[in-house]
PDB file of C-alpha atoms in Angstrom:
ATOM      1  CA  MET A 554       0.000   0.000   0.000  1.00  0.00           C
ATOM      2  CA  SER A 555       2.972   2.339   0.383  1.00  0.00           C
ATOM      3  CA  GLY A 556       2.840   3.282  -3.298  1.00  0.00           C
ATOM      4  CA  ASP A 557      -0.953   3.677  -3.413  1.00  0.00           C
ATOM      5  CA  ASP A 558      -2.608   7.062  -3.255  1.00  0.00           C
ATOM      6  CA  VAL A 559      -5.079   7.560  -0.441  1.00  0.00           C
ATOM      7  CA  ARG A 560      -8.127   9.467  -1.549  1.00  0.00           C
ATOM      8  CA  VAL A 561     -10.707  10.876   0.810  1.00  0.00           C
ATOM      9  CA  THR A 562     -14.058  12.061  -0.421  1.00  0.00           C
ATOM     10  CA  THR A 563     -16.614  13.604   1.842  1.00  0.00           C
ATOM     11  CA  ALA A 564     -19.343  11.979  -0.247  1.00  0.00           C
ATOM     12  CA  HIS A 565     -17.969   8.558   0.684  1.00  0.00           C
ATOM     13  CA  LEU A 566     -17.688   9.511   4.350  1.00  0.00           C
ATOM     14  CA  ASP A 567     -21.282  10.748   4.215  1.00  0.00           C
ATOM     15  CA  GLU A 568     -22.343   7.422   2.644  1.00  0.00           C
ATOM     16  CA  LEU A 569     -20.630   5.549   5.451  1.00  0.00           C
ATOM     17  CA  THR A 570     -22.382   7.807   7.961  1.00  0.00           C
ATOM     18  CA  VAL A 571     -25.767   6.871   6.485  1.00  0.00           C
ATOM     19  CA  HIS A 572     -24.876   3.174   6.712  1.00  0.00           C
ATOM     20  CA  GLN A 573     -23.928   3.529  10.384  1.00  0.00           C
ATOM     21  CA  VAL A 574     -27.109   5.437  11.238  1.00  0.00           C
ATOM     22  CA  ARG A 575     -29.153   2.745   9.468  1.00  0.00           C
ATOM     23  CA  ALA A 576     -27.227  -0.015  11.265  1.00  0.00           C
ATOM     24  CA  ALA A 577     -27.953   1.628  14.616  1.00  0.00           C
ATOM     25  CA  ALA A 578     -31.675   1.881  13.843  1.00  0.00           C
ATOM     26  CA  GLU A 579     -31.820  -1.732  12.674  1.00  0.00           C
ATOM     27  CA  ALA A 580     -29.964  -2.923  15.776  1.00  0.00           C
ATOM     28  CA  ARG A 581     -32.501  -1.125  17.967  1.00  0.00           C
ATOM     29  CA  SER A 582     -35.425  -2.604  16.032  1.00  0.00           C
ATOM     30  CA  ALA A 583     -33.990  -6.120  16.149  1.00  0.00           C
ATOM     31  CA  THR A 584     -33.321  -5.759  19.860  1.00  0.00           C
ATOM     32  CA  LEU A 585     -36.970  -5.027  20.569  1.00  0.00           C
ATOM     33  CA  LEU A 586     -38.298  -8.009  18.585  1.00  0.00           C
ATOM     34  CA  ALA A 587     -37.907 -10.423  21.492  1.00  0.00           C
ATOM     35  CA  ASP A 588     -39.648  -8.201  24.035  1.00  0.00           C
ATOM     36  CA  GLY A 589     -42.623  -9.949  25.582  1.00  0.00           C
ATOM     37  CA  VAL A 590     -41.471 -13.517  24.946  1.00  0.00           C
ATOM     38  CA  ASP A 591     -41.021 -14.098  28.671  1.00  0.00           C
ATOM     39  CA  ALA A 592     -44.561 -12.895  29.371  1.00  0.00           C
ATOM     40  CA  ALA A 593     -45.851 -15.123  26.585  1.00  0.00           C
ATOM     41  CA  VAL A 594     -44.126 -18.146  28.164  1.00  0.00           C
ATOM     42  CA  ARG A 595     -45.708 -17.323  31.536  1.00  0.00           C
ATOM     43  CA  SER A 596     -49.103 -16.797  29.923  1.00  0.00           C
ATOM     44  CA  THR A 597     -49.130 -19.933  27.794  1.00  0.00           C
ATOM     45  CA  HIS A 598     -47.333 -22.350  30.138  1.00  0.00           C
ATOM     46  CA  GLY A 599     -48.275 -21.091  33.587  1.00  0.00           C
ATOM     47  CA  VAL A 600     -46.483 -21.652  36.863  1.00  0.00           C
ATOM     48  CA  ILE A 601     -44.835 -24.859  35.696  1.00  0.00           C
ATOM     49  CA  ALA A 602     -42.613 -22.820  33.358  1.00  0.00           C
ATOM     50  CA  SER A 603     -41.762 -19.998  35.763  1.00  0.00           C
ATOM     51  CA  ALA A 604     -38.077 -20.975  35.920  1.00  0.00           C
ATOM     52  CA  THR A 605     -37.924 -21.029  32.129  1.00  0.00           C
ATOM     53  CA  ALA A 606     -39.740 -17.692  31.908  1.00  0.00           C
ATOM     54  CA  GLY A 607     -37.250 -16.224  34.395  1.00  0.00           C
ATOM     55  CA  ALA A 608     -34.324 -17.492  32.335  1.00  0.00           C
ATOM     56  CA  VAL A 609     -35.913 -16.073  29.187  1.00  0.00           C
ATOM     57  CA  SER A 610     -36.292 -12.713  30.983  1.00  0.00           C
ATOM     58  CA  ASP A 611     -32.583 -12.728  31.818  1.00  0.00           C
ATOM     59  CA  ILE A 612     -31.677 -13.592  28.237  1.00  0.00           C
ATOM     60  CA  ILE A 613     -33.912 -10.841  26.861  1.00  0.00           C
ATOM     61  CA  ALA A 614     -32.323  -8.307  29.222  1.00  0.00           C
ATOM     62  CA  ALA A 615     -28.824  -9.347  28.112  1.00  0.00           C
ATOM     63  CA  ARG A 616     -29.925  -9.249  24.470  1.00  0.00           C
ATOM     64  CA  ARG A 617     -31.400  -5.773  24.937  1.00  0.00           C
ATOM     65  CA  ALA A 618     -28.200  -4.491  26.571  1.00  0.00           C
ATOM     66  CA  ALA A 619     -26.018  -5.953  23.809  1.00  0.00           C
ATOM     67  CA  GLY A 620     -28.261  -4.615  21.046  1.00  0.00           C
ATOM     68  CA  MET A 621     -28.370  -1.135  22.535  1.00  0.00           C
ATOM     69  CA  ASN A 622     -24.577  -1.169  22.942  1.00  0.00           C
ATOM     70  CA  ILE A 623     -24.189  -2.103  19.279  1.00  0.00           C
ATOM     71  CA  ALA A 624     -26.578   0.693  18.313  1.00  0.00           C
ATOM     72  CA  ALA A 625     -24.667   3.199  20.456  1.00  0.00           C
ATOM     73  CA  ILE A 626     -21.365   2.175  18.859  1.00  0.00           C
ATOM     74  CA  SER A 627     -22.848   2.577  15.369  1.00  0.00           C
ATOM     75  CA  ASP A 628     -24.268   5.984  16.325  1.00  0.00           C
ATOM     76  CA  ASP A 629     -20.874   7.048  17.662  1.00  0.00           C
ATOM     77  CA  LEU A 630     -19.076   5.875  14.527  1.00  0.00           C
ATOM     78  CA  GLY A 631     -21.631   7.681  12.358  1.00  0.00           C
ATOM     79  CA  GLN A 632     -21.025  10.908  14.272  1.00  0.00           C
ATOM     80  CA  LYS A 633     -17.264  10.496  13.943  1.00  0.00           C
ATOM     81  CA  LEU A 634     -17.529   9.891  10.191  1.00  0.00           C
ATOM     82  CA  HIS A 635     -19.723  12.972   9.820  1.00  0.00           C
ATOM     83  CA  GLU A 636     -17.244  15.053  11.828  1.00  0.00           C
ATOM     84  CA  ALA A 637     -14.341  13.700   9.758  1.00  0.00           C
ATOM     85  CA  ALA A 638     -16.123  14.753   6.556  1.00  0.00           C
ATOM     86  CA  ARG A 639     -16.743  18.231   7.981  1.00  0.00           C
ATOM     87  CA  ARG A 640     -13.116  18.608   9.083  1.00  0.00           C
ATOM     88  CA  TYR A 641     -11.815  17.341   5.759  1.00  0.00           C
ATOM     89  CA  ASP A 642     -13.940  19.885   3.887  1.00  0.00           C
ATOM     90  CA  HIS A 643     -12.715  22.638   6.211  1.00  0.00           C
ATOM     91  CA  ALA A 644      -9.050  21.658   5.756  1.00  0.00           C
ATOM     92  CA  ASP A 645      -9.491  21.346   1.998  1.00  0.00           C
ATOM     93  CA  ASP A 646     -11.083  24.804   1.791  1.00  0.00           C
ATOM     94  CA  ALA A 647      -8.393  26.349   4.005  1.00  0.00           C
ATOM     95  CA  MET A 648      -5.538  24.862   1.974  1.00  0.00           C
ATOM     96  CA  GLY A 649      -7.259  25.898  -1.243  1.00  0.00           C
ATOM     97  CA  ARG A 650      -7.299  29.507  -0.012  1.00  0.00           C
ATOM     98  CA  VAL A 651      -3.610  29.260   0.951  1.00  0.00           C
ATOM     99  CA  MET A 652      -2.714  27.951  -2.487  1.00  0.00           C
ATOM    100  CA  ASP A 653      -4.862  30.594  -4.175  1.00  0.00           C
ATOM    101  CA  GLY A 654      -2.859  33.215  -2.279  1.00  0.00           C
ATOM    102  CA  GLN A 655       0.416  31.769  -3.546  1.00  0.00           C
ATOM    103  CA  VAL A 656      -0.516  31.614  -7.220  1.00  0.00           C
ATOM    104  CA  LYS A 657      -0.001  34.909  -9.016  1.00  0.00           C
ATOM    105  CA  PRO A 658      -2.748  35.912 -11.447  1.00  0.00           C
ATOM    106  CA  ARG A 659      -1.690  36.283 -15.080  1.00  0.00           C
TER     107      ARG A 659
END
């Protein structure tokens, strides 16, 4: 890679931002899909399945925590990508002005 040019485009960073925001939303939605399963087990199986329903409750809580953590990480990455695009544009504009000041008009 040492001989390869690295190219940064804000459009690509913005695309990646959209993907991360979408991933966060989908993680949240998927996390909520299992809500209520423990209550359904209690309702359909009664007292005999209370230990199972309790275990399912614990699993759902762990699943919810993991899903929300994934969503938070995706949100954070999306914000960082957006900020990187903004900073890149700012640096590009600033250096463009510097170069414009160094080039003499004909």
